[in-house]
Amino acid sequence: MQRRTARKLTAGAIALTAALTLSACGSGFSGSGGSGASGRSGDAGKLTSSDKDLTVLIGSSGDAETAAVKSAASAWSKSSGTGVSVQAANNLDQQLAQGFASGKPADVFYVSTSSLAGYASNGSLLPYGDQLKDTGDFYPTLTRSFTVDDQLYCAPKDFSTLALFINTADWKAAGLTDADVPKTWDQLETVSEKLTQDGRVGLSTSPQIERLGAFMAQAGGGLTNADQTKATVDSAANVEALDYVKGLLDQGSMKFSSDLGESWGGDAFGKDKAAMTIEGNWLTGAMSSSYPDVEYEVVPLPEGPKGAGTLQFTNCWGIAKDSPNQKAALSFVEKMTSTDQQLAFAKAFGVMPSVESAASTWKQEYPQYAAFLDQADAAQGLPNASGTADVIADFDSKLGTLRSTDVKTLLEGVQKNMSAALKG
């Protein structure tokens, strides 16, 4: 699952906004598109082919991403001999729904994890994962995010993770050194207290499971089991995680961004209302564009009782089941997700490549952001099963009052809702 406040690495890339919005899985898609087939194994066995141009619909993060995708598409078109047009959507989900309803969807398009289940269940998507040349190069956590009923539906486009941002001037003013960079929850508590001075709080982040869920992962918890067949919201690990956060809030060394008058942790951090924040790699772009004078460092999130843990956010390249040229669409997707092309996209608009073969080069080119990629193996995706987006949105609406809420009672309520959603 992804979130509304996300921002990318470059100044023009304001944060996965459309793709990170918590829209209900399958919302507005019932009865639309395709033949109503379930998308089981074998649906992608024979790909359609025609001489028609490809149409590509993207939920762009800004001008930089739009230009980069159009440039890459043009290069692919010249080498393949197939025409292609790329459109940046104003409202991706709405425009996709309209295309499916009319029976004339775009051939290729971005799909968020929150939308996947709805598109897959009504037959809108071509499940082409088994036709990709090298699915083993994608990070396993990413392919799991786009797998439904043991079938990979689409190729991960790129991804983001959460890390800890530290204002280096505040850090030095508090008498802290490199040796104090927190590696554990106890150390995070200590430095948060030391950084809480001069009218600023030590740590701030938005009151969302899309941020606080990282603590759950570090405690060994999560909202569901691995195959999303069972809700695990009220586990002891999740109680421990939110009790830890609640403890920081009670001490005053942590405040939610909303309590600081800001909509997300990035602005609280950029305006120096907080010396540290937990955010994704999209914040680096916002810092460049909105807070260029703030010096900061990015480090891995501290480990919890069960070790390292963070959250990941991703989109994939969907192919329409009704596309008349699925063969060309697959070729296009393979080019867009190739190692060289993903590194080019990273340079153009700041994403992290979804293929492991690009990791070494990416970290060499962006050593200051290596912490985001170093945590990839410890990353968890939020549930993407149909109906879970509504549960998560409701959970988010309650987390702002965490300090005055009994954690176990809160999680028990969300557990009931998540269990109901998973049972359909």
Protein backbone atom coordinates (compact mmCIF):
# COMPACT_ATOMS: atom_id res chain seq x y z
CA MET A 1 0.00 0.00 0.00
CA GLN A 2 1.15 3.45 -0.71
CA ARG A 3 0.54 6.90 0.50
CA ARG A 4 -0.63 10.39 -0.39
CA THR A 5 2.32 12.34 1.04
CA ALA A 6 5.10 10.58 -0.84
CA ARG A 7 7.62 12.59 -2.85
CA LYS A 8 10.41 11.44 -5.12
CA LEU A 9 14.15 12.06 -5.21
CA THR A 10 14.24 14.98 -7.65
CA ALA A 11 12.80 18.45 -7.36
CA GLY A 12 10.18 17.94 -10.04
CA ALA A 13 9.03 14.60 -8.65
CA ILE A 14 6.40 15.37 -6.07
CA ALA A 15 5.77 12.15 -4.50
CA LEU A 16 3.98 9.27 -6.15
CA THR A 17 0.92 11.27 -5.26
CA ALA A 18 -1.70 9.59 -7.39
CA ALA A 19 -0.21 6.14 -7.01
CA LEU A 20 0.28 6.48 -3.27
CA THR A 21 -3.29 7.51 -2.48
CA LEU A 22 -5.25 5.01 -0.45
CA SER A 23 -8.03 4.24 -2.87
CA ALA A 24 -10.20 1.20 -2.31
CA CYS A 25 -9.04 -1.90 -4.11
CA GLY A 26 -11.19 -2.43 -7.17
CA SER A 27 -13.25 0.68 -6.48
CA GLY A 28 -15.27 1.60 -9.52
CA PHE A 29 -14.06 -1.40 -11.49
CA SER A 30 -16.79 -3.97 -10.94
CA GLY A 31 -18.16 -5.15 -14.23
CA SER A 32 -15.61 -3.19 -16.22
CA GLY A 33 -13.13 -4.34 -18.78
CA GLY A 34 -12.04 -7.67 -20.09
CA SER A 35 -14.16 -10.71 -20.51
CA GLY A 36 -14.67 -11.18 -16.81
CA ALA A 37 -12.08 -13.93 -16.76
CA SER A 38 -10.34 -14.48 -13.46
CA GLY A 39 -6.81 -14.16 -14.81
CA ARG A 40 -5.67 -17.64 -13.86
CA SER A 41 -2.61 -19.40 -15.18
CA GLY A 42 -2.65 -19.76 -18.92
CA ASP A 43 -4.41 -16.47 -19.69
CA ALA A 44 -1.12 -15.01 -20.90
CA GLY A 45 -0.10 -18.08 -22.88
CA LYS A 46 -0.92 -16.63 -26.30
CA LEU A 47 -0.32 -12.93 -26.71
CA THR A 48 -2.33 -10.83 -29.14
CA SER A 49 -0.47 -9.01 -31.88
CA SER A 50 -1.40 -6.25 -34.31
CA ASP A 51 0.07 -3.33 -36.22
CA LYS A 52 -1.64 -0.78 -34.00
CA ASP A 53 0.38 1.73 -31.98
CA LEU A 54 0.70 1.16 -28.27
CA THR A 55 -0.98 3.54 -25.83
CA VAL A 56 0.65 4.03 -22.43
CA LEU A 57 -1.03 5.74 -19.45
CA ILE A 58 1.12 6.75 -16.50
CA GLY A 59 0.47 8.34 -13.11
CA SER A 60 3.42 10.69 -13.38
CA SER A 61 5.10 12.32 -10.39
CA GLY A 62 5.96 15.38 -12.45
CA ASP A 63 7.42 16.75 -15.67
CA ALA A 64 10.73 14.94 -15.19
CA GLU A 65 9.10 11.53 -15.05
CA THR A 66 6.78 12.25 -17.98
CA ALA A 67 9.67 13.40 -20.15
CA ALA A 68 11.81 10.42 -19.19
CA VAL A 69 9.11 7.86 -19.98
CA LYS A 70 8.30 9.55 -23.28
CA SER A 71 11.98 9.56 -24.23
CA ALA A 72 12.37 5.89 -23.33
CA ALA A 73 9.19 5.02 -25.22
CA SER A 74 10.44 6.85 -28.31
CA ALA A 75 13.72 4.93 -28.22
CA TRP A 76 11.86 1.63 -27.86
CA SER A 77 9.57 2.58 -30.74
CA LYS A 78 12.50 3.23 -33.06
CA SER A 79 14.12 -0.11 -32.27
CA SER A 80 10.90 -2.15 -32.32
CA GLY A 81 9.16 -0.50 -35.25
CA THR A 82 5.96 -0.12 -33.22
CA GLY A 83 4.48 3.30 -32.65
CA VAL A 84 3.75 4.37 -29.08
CA SER A 85 2.09 7.30 -27.35
CA VAL A 86 2.49 8.13 -23.66
CA GLN A 87 -0.11 10.10 -21.70
CA ALA A 88 0.29 11.38 -18.15
CA ALA A 89 -3.05 10.86 -16.41
CA ASN A 90 -4.78 13.58 -14.41
CA ASN A 91 -6.55 10.88 -12.40
CA LEU A 92 -5.05 7.48 -13.15
CA ASP A 93 -7.66 5.25 -11.49
CA GLN A 94 -10.55 7.20 -13.00
CA GLN A 95 -9.10 7.20 -16.50
CA LEU A 96 -8.26 3.51 -16.31
CA ALA A 97 -11.77 2.69 -15.14
CA GLN A 98 -13.22 4.67 -18.04
CA GLY A 99 -11.00 2.85 -20.49
CA PHE A 100 -11.95 -0.56 -19.16
CA ALA A 101 -15.64 0.32 -19.12
CA SER A 102 -15.50 1.39 -22.77
CA GLY A 103 -13.59 -1.72 -23.80
CA LYS A 104 -10.72 0.46 -25.04
CA PRO A 105 -8.21 0.69 -22.21
CA ALA A 106 -4.63 1.83 -22.60
CA ASP A 107 -2.37 -1.05 -23.59
CA VAL A 108 0.13 -0.39 -20.79
CA PHE A 109 -0.35 1.55 -17.56
CA TYR A 110 0.87 2.02 -14.01
CA VAL A 111 -0.80 -0.14 -11.34
CA SER A 112 -0.47 0.50 -7.61
CA THR A 113 -0.52 -2.29 -5.06
CA SER A 114 -3.82 -0.98 -3.71
CA SER A 115 -5.46 -1.28 -7.15
CA LEU A 116 -4.03 -4.64 -8.14
CA ALA A 117 -6.58 -6.94 -6.55
CA GLY A 118 -9.56 -5.14 -8.07
CA TYR A 119 -8.09 -5.15 -11.57
CA ALA A 120 -7.01 -8.78 -11.28
CA SER A 121 -10.35 -10.05 -9.97
CA ASN A 122 -12.44 -8.55 -12.77
CA GLY A 123 -10.19 -9.67 -15.60
CA SER A 124 -8.88 -6.25 -16.57
CA LEU A 125 -5.22 -7.27 -16.31
CA LEU A 126 -3.18 -9.63 -18.44
CA PRO A 127 -1.25 -11.83 -15.97
CA TYR A 128 1.98 -11.81 -17.92
CA GLY A 129 4.50 -12.44 -15.15
CA ASP A 130 5.41 -15.92 -16.36
CA GLN A 131 6.28 -14.48 -19.78
CA LEU A 132 8.96 -12.11 -18.47
CA LYS A 133 12.50 -13.13 -19.35
CA ASP A 134 14.03 -12.72 -15.89
CA THR A 135 11.63 -12.35 -12.98
CA GLY A 136 14.42 -13.48 -10.66
CA ASP A 137 16.12 -10.10 -11.04
CA PHE A 138 13.26 -8.27 -9.32
CA TYR A 139 13.46 -7.96 -5.55
CA PRO A 140 11.34 -10.83 -4.14
CA THR A 141 9.46 -8.48 -1.83
CA LEU A 142 8.34 -6.51 -4.90
CA THR A 143 7.12 -9.48 -6.89
CA ARG A 144 5.12 -10.60 -3.86
CA SER A 145 3.37 -7.23 -3.91
CA PHE A 146 2.08 -7.92 -7.42
CA THR A 147 1.25 -11.58 -7.00
CA VAL A 148 -2.37 -12.71 -6.68
CA ASP A 149 -3.26 -16.36 -6.13
CA ASP A 150 0.38 -17.35 -6.67
CA GLN A 151 0.51 -15.61 -10.05
CA LEU A 152 2.71 -12.60 -10.84
CA TYR A 153 0.51 -10.15 -12.70
CA CYS A 154 2.91 -7.39 -13.64
CA ALA A 155 6.53 -6.24 -13.51
CA PRO A 156 7.52 -3.93 -10.62
CA LYS A 157 8.32 -0.50 -12.05
CA ASP A 158 10.52 0.85 -9.27
CA PHE A 159 10.20 1.24 -5.50
CA SER A 160 10.82 3.27 -2.38
CA THR A 161 11.61 2.40 1.24
CA LEU A 162 11.59 4.31 4.52
CA ALA A 163 14.74 5.51 6.28
CA LEU A 164 15.70 7.91 9.07
CA PHE A 165 16.47 11.53 8.12
CA ILE A 166 18.72 13.46 10.52
CA ASN A 167 19.23 17.25 10.53
CA THR A 168 23.01 17.40 10.88
CA ALA A 169 23.09 20.91 12.36
CA ASP A 170 20.64 19.91 15.10
CA TRP A 171 22.63 16.73 15.65
CA LYS A 172 25.87 18.61 16.26
CA ALA A 173 24.15 21.23 18.42
CA ALA A 174 22.93 18.43 20.71
CA GLY A 175 26.50 17.19 21.11
CA LEU A 176 25.90 14.03 19.10
CA THR A 177 28.47 12.38 16.83
CA ASP A 178 28.53 9.65 14.19
CA ALA A 179 28.90 7.15 17.01
CA ASP A 180 25.45 8.14 18.28
CA VAL A 181 23.54 7.30 15.09
CA PRO A 182 20.81 5.03 16.50
CA LYS A 183 21.02 1.35 15.71
CA THR A 184 18.36 0.18 18.18
CA TRP A 185 15.05 1.37 19.62
CA ASP A 186 16.75 2.26 22.91
CA GLN A 187 19.29 4.39 21.09
CA LEU A 188 16.55 6.08 19.04
CA GLU A 189 14.78 6.98 22.26
CA THR A 190 17.99 8.41 23.70
CA VAL A 191 18.87 10.63 20.75
CA SER A 192 15.25 11.74 20.34
CA GLU A 193 15.32 13.04 23.90
CA LYS A 194 18.65 14.83 23.38
CA LEU A 195 17.42 16.43 20.15
CA THR A 196 14.24 17.74 21.76
CA GLN A 197 15.31 21.29 22.52
CA ASP A 198 15.14 24.87 21.27
CA GLY A 199 11.48 24.55 20.35
CA ARG A 200 11.85 21.47 18.20
CA VAL A 201 11.01 17.83 18.81
CA GLY A 202 13.51 15.04 18.33
CA LEU A 203 11.42 12.86 16.02
CA SER A 204 8.30 13.40 13.94
CA THR A 205 6.40 11.47 11.31
CA SER A 206 2.88 11.39 10.00
CA PRO A 207 0.31 9.36 11.98
CA GLN A 208 -0.09 6.61 9.40
CA ILE A 209 0.49 2.89 9.35
CA GLU A 210 2.46 3.66 6.17
CA ARG A 211 5.12 5.08 8.50
CA LEU A 212 4.47 3.47 11.90
CA GLY A 213 4.23 0.06 10.27
CA ALA A 214 8.01 0.08 10.08
CA PHE A 215 8.11 -0.31 13.87
CA MET A 216 5.78 -3.30 13.54
CA ALA A 217 8.16 -4.88 11.03
CA GLN A 218 11.08 -4.28 13.40
CA ALA A 219 9.14 -6.02 16.18
CA GLY A 220 8.42 -9.01 13.96
CA GLY A 221 4.83 -8.02 13.23
CA GLY A 222 2.64 -6.99 10.33
CA LEU A 223 -1.01 -6.63 9.41
CA THR A 224 -1.41 -10.08 7.80
CA ASN A 225 0.50 -13.29 7.35
CA ALA A 226 2.73 -13.65 4.29
CA ASP A 227 0.05 -14.94 1.91
CA GLN A 228 -2.63 -12.55 3.19
CA THR A 229 -4.99 -15.28 4.28
CA LYS A 230 -5.06 -14.32 7.95
CA ALA A 231 -5.14 -11.01 9.79
CA THR A 232 -2.39 -10.55 12.38
CA VAL A 233 -3.10 -6.97 13.43
CA ASP A 234 -3.59 -7.65 17.15
CA SER A 235 -0.36 -9.65 17.55
CA ALA A 236 1.89 -9.14 20.55
CA ALA A 237 4.58 -7.81 18.20
CA ASN A 238 2.32 -5.04 16.89
CA VAL A 239 1.23 -4.13 20.43
CA GLU A 240 4.90 -3.86 21.43
CA ALA A 241 5.65 -1.65 18.41
CA LEU A 242 2.86 0.85 18.96
CA ASP A 243 3.45 0.87 22.71
CA TYR A 244 7.04 1.90 21.95
CA VAL A 245 5.83 4.74 19.71
CA LYS A 246 3.29 5.75 22.33
CA GLY A 247 6.09 5.89 24.88
CA LEU A 248 8.05 8.34 22.71
CA LEU A 249 4.92 10.45 22.31
CA ASP A 250 4.31 10.43 26.07
CA GLN A 251 7.90 11.55 26.73
CA GLY A 252 7.49 14.43 24.30
CA SER A 253 10.53 13.39 22.28
CA MET A 254 8.28 12.49 19.36
CA LYS A 255 5.27 14.29 17.92
CA PHE A 256 3.12 13.51 14.93
CA SER A 257 3.43 16.00 12.08
CA SER A 258 -0.25 16.87 12.48
CA ASP A 259 0.46 17.97 16.05
CA LEU A 260 3.15 20.29 14.67
CA GLY A 261 0.76 21.86 12.19
CA GLU A 262 2.17 19.97 9.18
CA SER A 263 0.54 17.45 6.87
CA TRP A 264 3.54 15.12 6.73
CA GLY A 265 6.89 14.51 8.35
CA GLY A 266 8.81 16.00 5.43
CA ASP A 267 7.56 19.52 6.10
CA ALA A 268 8.04 19.16 9.85
CA PHE A 269 11.63 18.14 9.16
CA GLY A 270 12.28 20.76 6.46
CA LYS A 271 10.96 23.58 8.66
CA ASP A 272 13.11 22.33 11.58
CA LYS A 273 10.13 21.59 13.76
CA ALA A 274 11.67 18.12 14.13
CA ALA A 275 15.34 17.11 14.09
CA MET A 276 14.56 13.66 12.65
CA THR A 277 11.82 12.10 10.58
CA ILE A 278 10.98 8.72 9.11
CA GLU A 279 10.26 9.11 5.41
CA GLY A 280 10.87 7.62 1.99
CA ASN A 281 13.39 8.58 -0.66
CA TRP A 282 10.84 10.98 -2.17
CA LEU A 283 11.69 13.41 0.65
CA THR A 284 15.13 14.07 -0.81
CA GLY A 285 13.54 15.74 -3.82
CA ALA A 286 11.28 17.84 -1.63
CA MET A 287 14.30 18.91 0.42
CA SER A 288 16.13 20.01 -2.74
CA SER A 289 13.19 22.02 -4.03
CA SER A 290 11.64 23.40 -0.84
CA TYR A 291 14.39 23.32 1.80
CA PRO A 292 17.69 23.55 -0.10
CA ASP A 293 19.59 25.09 2.82
CA VAL A 294 18.86 22.26 5.26
CA GLU A 295 21.75 19.84 5.60
CA TYR A 296 20.79 16.29 6.46
CA GLU A 297 21.93 12.69 6.48
CA VAL A 298 19.95 9.54 5.65
CA VAL A 299 20.61 6.41 7.71
CA PRO A 300 18.89 3.02 8.02
CA LEU A 301 16.02 2.75 10.45
CA PRO A 302 17.08 1.41 13.86
CA GLU A 303 16.53 -2.27 14.48
CA GLY A 304 13.78 -3.43 16.79
CA PRO A 305 13.40 -6.53 18.99
CA LYS A 306 13.34 -8.78 15.92
CA GLY A 307 15.93 -6.93 13.85
CA ALA A 308 15.82 -4.68 10.80
CA GLY A 309 12.55 -3.66 9.21
CA THR A 310 11.11 -1.02 6.92
CA LEU A 311 8.20 -0.55 4.53
CA GLN A 312 8.26 -0.49 0.75
CA PHE A 313 6.06 1.32 -1.77
CA THR A 314 5.88 0.34 -5.40
CA ASN A 315 3.96 0.35 -8.68
CA CYS A 316 4.03 -2.04 -11.60
CA TRP A 317 3.56 -1.93 -15.37
CA GLY A 318 0.12 -3.36 -16.08
CA ILE A 319 -0.93 -4.71 -19.47
CA ALA A 320 -4.61 -4.68 -20.44
CA LYS A 321 -6.31 -8.02 -21.02
CA ASP A 322 -8.14 -6.33 -23.90
CA SER A 323 -4.99 -4.97 -25.54
CA PRO A 324 -4.86 -5.91 -29.24
CA ASN A 325 -1.06 -5.88 -29.13
CA GLN A 326 0.00 -7.67 -25.97
CA LYS A 327 3.18 -8.94 -27.60
CA ALA A 328 4.46 -5.42 -28.22
CA ALA A 329 3.25 -4.35 -24.78
CA LEU A 330 5.34 -7.08 -23.15
CA SER A 331 8.37 -6.00 -25.18
CA PHE A 332 7.81 -2.42 -24.05
CA VAL A 333 7.58 -3.42 -20.38
CA GLU A 334 10.74 -5.50 -20.58
CA LYS A 335 12.59 -2.50 -21.97
CA MET A 336 11.21 -0.18 -19.28
CA THR A 337 12.30 -2.57 -16.52
CA SER A 338 15.72 -3.41 -17.95
CA THR A 339 18.74 -2.59 -15.82
CA ASP A 340 20.04 0.20 -18.05
CA GLN A 341 16.64 1.83 -18.46
CA GLN A 342 15.89 1.77 -14.75
CA LEU A 343 19.22 3.42 -14.02
CA ALA A 344 18.34 6.06 -16.60
CA PHE A 345 15.00 6.63 -14.89
CA ALA A 346 16.78 6.92 -11.54
CA LYS A 347 18.95 9.68 -12.94
CA ALA A 348 16.02 11.44 -14.58
CA PHE A 349 13.49 11.45 -11.75
CA GLY A 350 15.00 9.78 -8.74
CA VAL A 351 13.42 6.35 -8.38
CA MET A 352 15.13 3.23 -7.03
CA PRO A 353 15.41 0.40 -9.58
CA SER A 354 13.26 -2.67 -8.95
CA VAL A 355 15.95 -5.04 -10.24
CA GLU A 356 18.81 -6.24 -8.08
CA SER A 357 21.24 -6.08 -11.01
CA ALA A 358 21.09 -2.29 -10.82
CA ALA A 359 21.71 -2.04 -7.08
CA SER A 360 25.50 -1.78 -7.08
CA THR A 361 25.62 0.92 -9.75
CA TRP A 362 22.76 2.85 -8.13
CA LYS A 363 24.52 2.95 -4.76
CA GLN A 364 27.78 4.02 -6.38
CA GLU A 365 26.02 6.89 -8.11
CA TYR A 366 23.93 7.88 -5.07
CA PRO A 367 25.99 6.88 -2.01
CA GLN A 368 24.20 9.45 0.14
CA TYR A 369 20.96 7.50 -0.36
CA ALA A 370 22.35 3.99 0.00
CA ALA A 371 20.42 3.46 3.24
CA PHE A 372 17.18 3.18 1.27
CA LEU A 373 18.45 0.31 -0.85
CA ASP A 374 20.46 -1.35 1.91
CA GLN A 375 17.18 -2.08 3.69
CA ALA A 376 15.45 -3.65 0.68
CA ASP A 377 15.74 -7.20 1.99
CA ALA A 378 14.09 -6.18 5.26
CA ALA A 379 11.21 -4.33 3.59
CA GLN A 380 7.56 -5.25 3.93
CA GLY A 381 4.73 -4.26 1.66
CA LEU A 382 1.34 -3.45 3.17
CA PRO A 383 -1.57 -5.76 2.28
CA ASN A 384 -2.91 -5.49 -1.26
CA ALA A 385 -5.83 -7.93 -1.05
CA SER A 386 -9.23 -6.63 -2.08
CA GLY A 387 -10.86 -4.55 0.63
CA THR A 388 -7.76 -4.05 2.75
CA ALA A 389 -7.20 -0.48 1.53
CA ASP A 390 -10.38 0.66 3.27
CA VAL A 391 -9.27 -1.03 6.49
CA ILE A 392 -5.88 0.68 6.36
CA ALA A 393 -7.46 4.07 5.64
CA ASP A 394 -9.70 3.65 8.70
CA PHE A 395 -6.68 2.58 10.77
CA ASP A 396 -4.85 5.74 9.69
CA SER A 397 -7.78 7.89 10.77
CA LYS A 398 -7.41 6.56 14.32
CA LEU A 399 -3.63 6.73 14.72
CA GLY A 400 -3.55 10.49 15.27
CA THR A 401 -4.96 9.91 18.74
CA LEU A 402 -2.57 7.06 19.57
CA ARG A 403 -1.25 8.82 22.67
CA SER A 404 -4.70 8.78 24.31
CA THR A 405 -5.72 5.37 22.96
CA ASP A 406 -5.24 1.91 24.41
CA VAL A 407 -3.05 0.14 21.84
CA LYS A 408 -4.47 -3.33 22.35
CA THR A 409 -8.06 -2.10 22.04
CA LEU A 410 -7.20 -0.18 18.88
CA LEU A 411 -5.52 -3.18 17.26
CA GLU A 412 -8.34 -5.53 18.20
CA GLY A 413 -10.79 -3.31 16.35
CA VAL A 414 -8.62 -3.18 13.23
CA GLN A 415 -8.11 -6.95 13.51
CA LYS A 416 -11.86 -7.53 13.13
CA ASN A 417 -12.03 -5.27 10.09
CA MET A 418 -8.99 -6.82 8.45
CA SER A 419 -10.29 -10.35 9.06
CA ALA A 420 -13.60 -9.44 7.45
CA ALA A 421 -11.83 -7.90 4.44
CA LEU A 422 -9.66 -10.97 3.88
CA LYS A 423 -12.68 -13.26 3.98
CA GLY A 424 -14.28 -11.11 1.29
